[in-house]
Short mmCIF file of C-alpha atoms in Angstrom, two decimals:
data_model
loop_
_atom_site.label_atom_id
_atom_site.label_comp_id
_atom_site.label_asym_id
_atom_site.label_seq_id
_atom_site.Cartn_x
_atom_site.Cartn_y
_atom_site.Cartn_z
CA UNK A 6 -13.14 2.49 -18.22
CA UNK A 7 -11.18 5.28 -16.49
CA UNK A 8 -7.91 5.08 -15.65
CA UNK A 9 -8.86 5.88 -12.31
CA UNK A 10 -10.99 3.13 -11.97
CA UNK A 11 -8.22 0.88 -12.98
CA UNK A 12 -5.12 2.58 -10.41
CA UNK A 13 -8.20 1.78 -7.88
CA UNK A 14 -8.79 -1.90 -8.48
CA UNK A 15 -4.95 -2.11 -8.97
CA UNK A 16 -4.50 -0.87 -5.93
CA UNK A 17 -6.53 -3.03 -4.13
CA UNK A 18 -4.95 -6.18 -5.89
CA UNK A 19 -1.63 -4.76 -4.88
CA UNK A 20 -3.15 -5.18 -1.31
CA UNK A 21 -4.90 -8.01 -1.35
CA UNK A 22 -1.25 -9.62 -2.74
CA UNK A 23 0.73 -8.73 -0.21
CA UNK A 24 -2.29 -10.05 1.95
CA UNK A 25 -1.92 -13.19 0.27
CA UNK A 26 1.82 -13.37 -0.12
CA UNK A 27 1.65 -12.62 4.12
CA UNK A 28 -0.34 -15.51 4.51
CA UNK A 29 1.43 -17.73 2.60
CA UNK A 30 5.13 -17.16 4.21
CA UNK A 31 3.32 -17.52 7.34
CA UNK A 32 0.94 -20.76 6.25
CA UNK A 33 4.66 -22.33 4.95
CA UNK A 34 6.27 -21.40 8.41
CA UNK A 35 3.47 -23.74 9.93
CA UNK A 36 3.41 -26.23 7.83
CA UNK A 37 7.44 -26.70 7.96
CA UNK A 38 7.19 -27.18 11.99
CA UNK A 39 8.95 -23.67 12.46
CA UNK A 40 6.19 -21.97 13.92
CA UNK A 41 3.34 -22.09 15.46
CA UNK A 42 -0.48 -20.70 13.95
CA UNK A 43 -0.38 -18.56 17.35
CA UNK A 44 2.98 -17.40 17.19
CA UNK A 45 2.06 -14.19 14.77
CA UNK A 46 0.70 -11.31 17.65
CA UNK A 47 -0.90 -8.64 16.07
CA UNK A 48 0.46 -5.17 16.46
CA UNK A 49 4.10 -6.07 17.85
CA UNK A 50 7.03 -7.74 15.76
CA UNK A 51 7.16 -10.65 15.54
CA UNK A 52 9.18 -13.23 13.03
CA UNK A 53 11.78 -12.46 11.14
CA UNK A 54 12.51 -9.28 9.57
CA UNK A 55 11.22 -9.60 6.55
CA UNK A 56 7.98 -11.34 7.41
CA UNK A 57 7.80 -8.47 9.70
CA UNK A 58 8.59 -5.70 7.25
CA UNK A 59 6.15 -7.98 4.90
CA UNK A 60 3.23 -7.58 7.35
CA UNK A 61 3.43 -4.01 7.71
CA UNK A 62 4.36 -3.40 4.15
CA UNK A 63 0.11 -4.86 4.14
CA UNK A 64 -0.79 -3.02 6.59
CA UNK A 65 0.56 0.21 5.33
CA UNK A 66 -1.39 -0.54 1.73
CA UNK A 67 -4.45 -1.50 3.85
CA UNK A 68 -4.20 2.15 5.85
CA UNK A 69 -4.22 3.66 2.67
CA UNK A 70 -6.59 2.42 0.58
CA UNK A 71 -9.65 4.16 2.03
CA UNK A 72 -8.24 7.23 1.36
CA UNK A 73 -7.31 6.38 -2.64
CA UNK A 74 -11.15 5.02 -2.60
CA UNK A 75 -12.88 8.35 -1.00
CA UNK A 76 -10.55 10.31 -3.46
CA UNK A 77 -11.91 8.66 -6.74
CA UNK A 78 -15.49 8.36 -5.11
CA UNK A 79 -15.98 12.18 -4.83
CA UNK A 80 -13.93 12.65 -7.89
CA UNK A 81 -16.40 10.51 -9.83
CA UNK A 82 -19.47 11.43 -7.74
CA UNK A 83 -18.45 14.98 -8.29
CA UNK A 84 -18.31 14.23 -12.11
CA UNK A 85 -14.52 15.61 -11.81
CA UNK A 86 -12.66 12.55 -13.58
CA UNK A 87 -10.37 14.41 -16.41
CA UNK A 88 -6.63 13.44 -17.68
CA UNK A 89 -5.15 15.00 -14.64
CA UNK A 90 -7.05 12.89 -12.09
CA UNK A 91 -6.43 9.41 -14.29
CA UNK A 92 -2.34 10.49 -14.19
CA UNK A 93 -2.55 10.91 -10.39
CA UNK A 94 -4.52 7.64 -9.94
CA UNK A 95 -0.87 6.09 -12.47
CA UNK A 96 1.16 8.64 -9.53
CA UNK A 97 -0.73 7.10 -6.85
CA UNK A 98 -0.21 3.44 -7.81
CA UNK A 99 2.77 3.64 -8.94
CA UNK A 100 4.48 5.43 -5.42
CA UNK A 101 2.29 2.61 -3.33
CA UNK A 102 4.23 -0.53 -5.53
CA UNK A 103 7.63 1.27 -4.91
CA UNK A 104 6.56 2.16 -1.50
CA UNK A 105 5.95 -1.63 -0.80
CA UNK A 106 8.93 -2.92 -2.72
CA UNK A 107 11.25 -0.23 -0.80
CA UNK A 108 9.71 -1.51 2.64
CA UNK A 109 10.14 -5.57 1.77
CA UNK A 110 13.67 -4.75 0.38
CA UNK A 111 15.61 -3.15 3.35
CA UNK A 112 15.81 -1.10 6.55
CA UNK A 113 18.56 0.85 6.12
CA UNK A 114 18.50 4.90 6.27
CA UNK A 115 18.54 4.89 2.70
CA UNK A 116 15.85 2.36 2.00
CA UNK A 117 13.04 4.21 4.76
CA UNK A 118 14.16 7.46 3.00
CA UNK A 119 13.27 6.72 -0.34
CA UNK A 120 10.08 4.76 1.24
CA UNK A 121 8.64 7.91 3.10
CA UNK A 122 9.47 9.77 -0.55
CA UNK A 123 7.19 7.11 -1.76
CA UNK A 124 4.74 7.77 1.04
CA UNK A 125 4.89 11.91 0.69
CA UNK A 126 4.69 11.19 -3.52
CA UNK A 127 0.70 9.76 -2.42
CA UNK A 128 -0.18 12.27 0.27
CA UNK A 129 0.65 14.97 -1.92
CA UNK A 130 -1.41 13.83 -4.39
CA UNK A 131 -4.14 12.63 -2.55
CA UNK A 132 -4.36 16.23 -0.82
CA UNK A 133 -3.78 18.38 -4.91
CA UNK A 134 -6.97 15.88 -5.89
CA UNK A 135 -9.03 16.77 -2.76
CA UNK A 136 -8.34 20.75 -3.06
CA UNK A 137 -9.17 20.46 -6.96
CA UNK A 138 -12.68 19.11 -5.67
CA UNK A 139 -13.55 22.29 -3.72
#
């Protein structure tokens, strides 16, 4: 299998664990009497920091995984999966983990820096991908 293929469904596991790790610091803060199930609004903070910085650390992975999905779908549709698209799909992966573990970690100046270098790191090469497809 391509390494593509595997940043891909890595990718998605990285999202669908933060999904689940979400749920379960939320399920806990139920079950201990702390909150309530209808105390988590969407769209405005809510909880404590980190379960906030925790839900949009998701939500950030969930925004961005239809993009790393069209990228390797017209990559491999276009028969255009070589060594340089399997080390950007490593790139990719490996600037979403630190992206996420930069965003759970801390607010700080510092901290949202290095995040949106994280960020940039998978824009870049989501955009060098797309322009090698035309």
């Amino acid at each position: 299998m391509e390494t593509i293929y595997l940043t891909l469904i890595g990718f998605t596991l990285w999202t669908l664990g933060l999904g689940v790790f979400l749920t379960t610091y939320r399920s806990i803060l139920v079950l201990l009497g702390k909150k309530k199930s209808n105390e988590f609004p969407a769209g405005i903070q809510h909880g404590s920091d980190f379960n906030w910085r925790l839900n949009r650390a998701h939500l950030n992975s969930l925004e961005n995984l239809p993009l790393f999905m069209t990228v390797v779908f017209l990559t491999s549709n276009l028969g255009m999966i070589d060594h340089f698209v399997n080390q950007a799909g490593l790139v990719i992966l490996g600037a979403r983990v630190l992206q996420s573990l930069t965003h759970l970690t801390s607010t700080n100046v510092l901290a949202v820096n290095i995040r949106f270098t994280f960020y940039m790191i998978q824009i870049v090469t989501y955009i060098v991908l797309l322009v090698r497809l035309v």
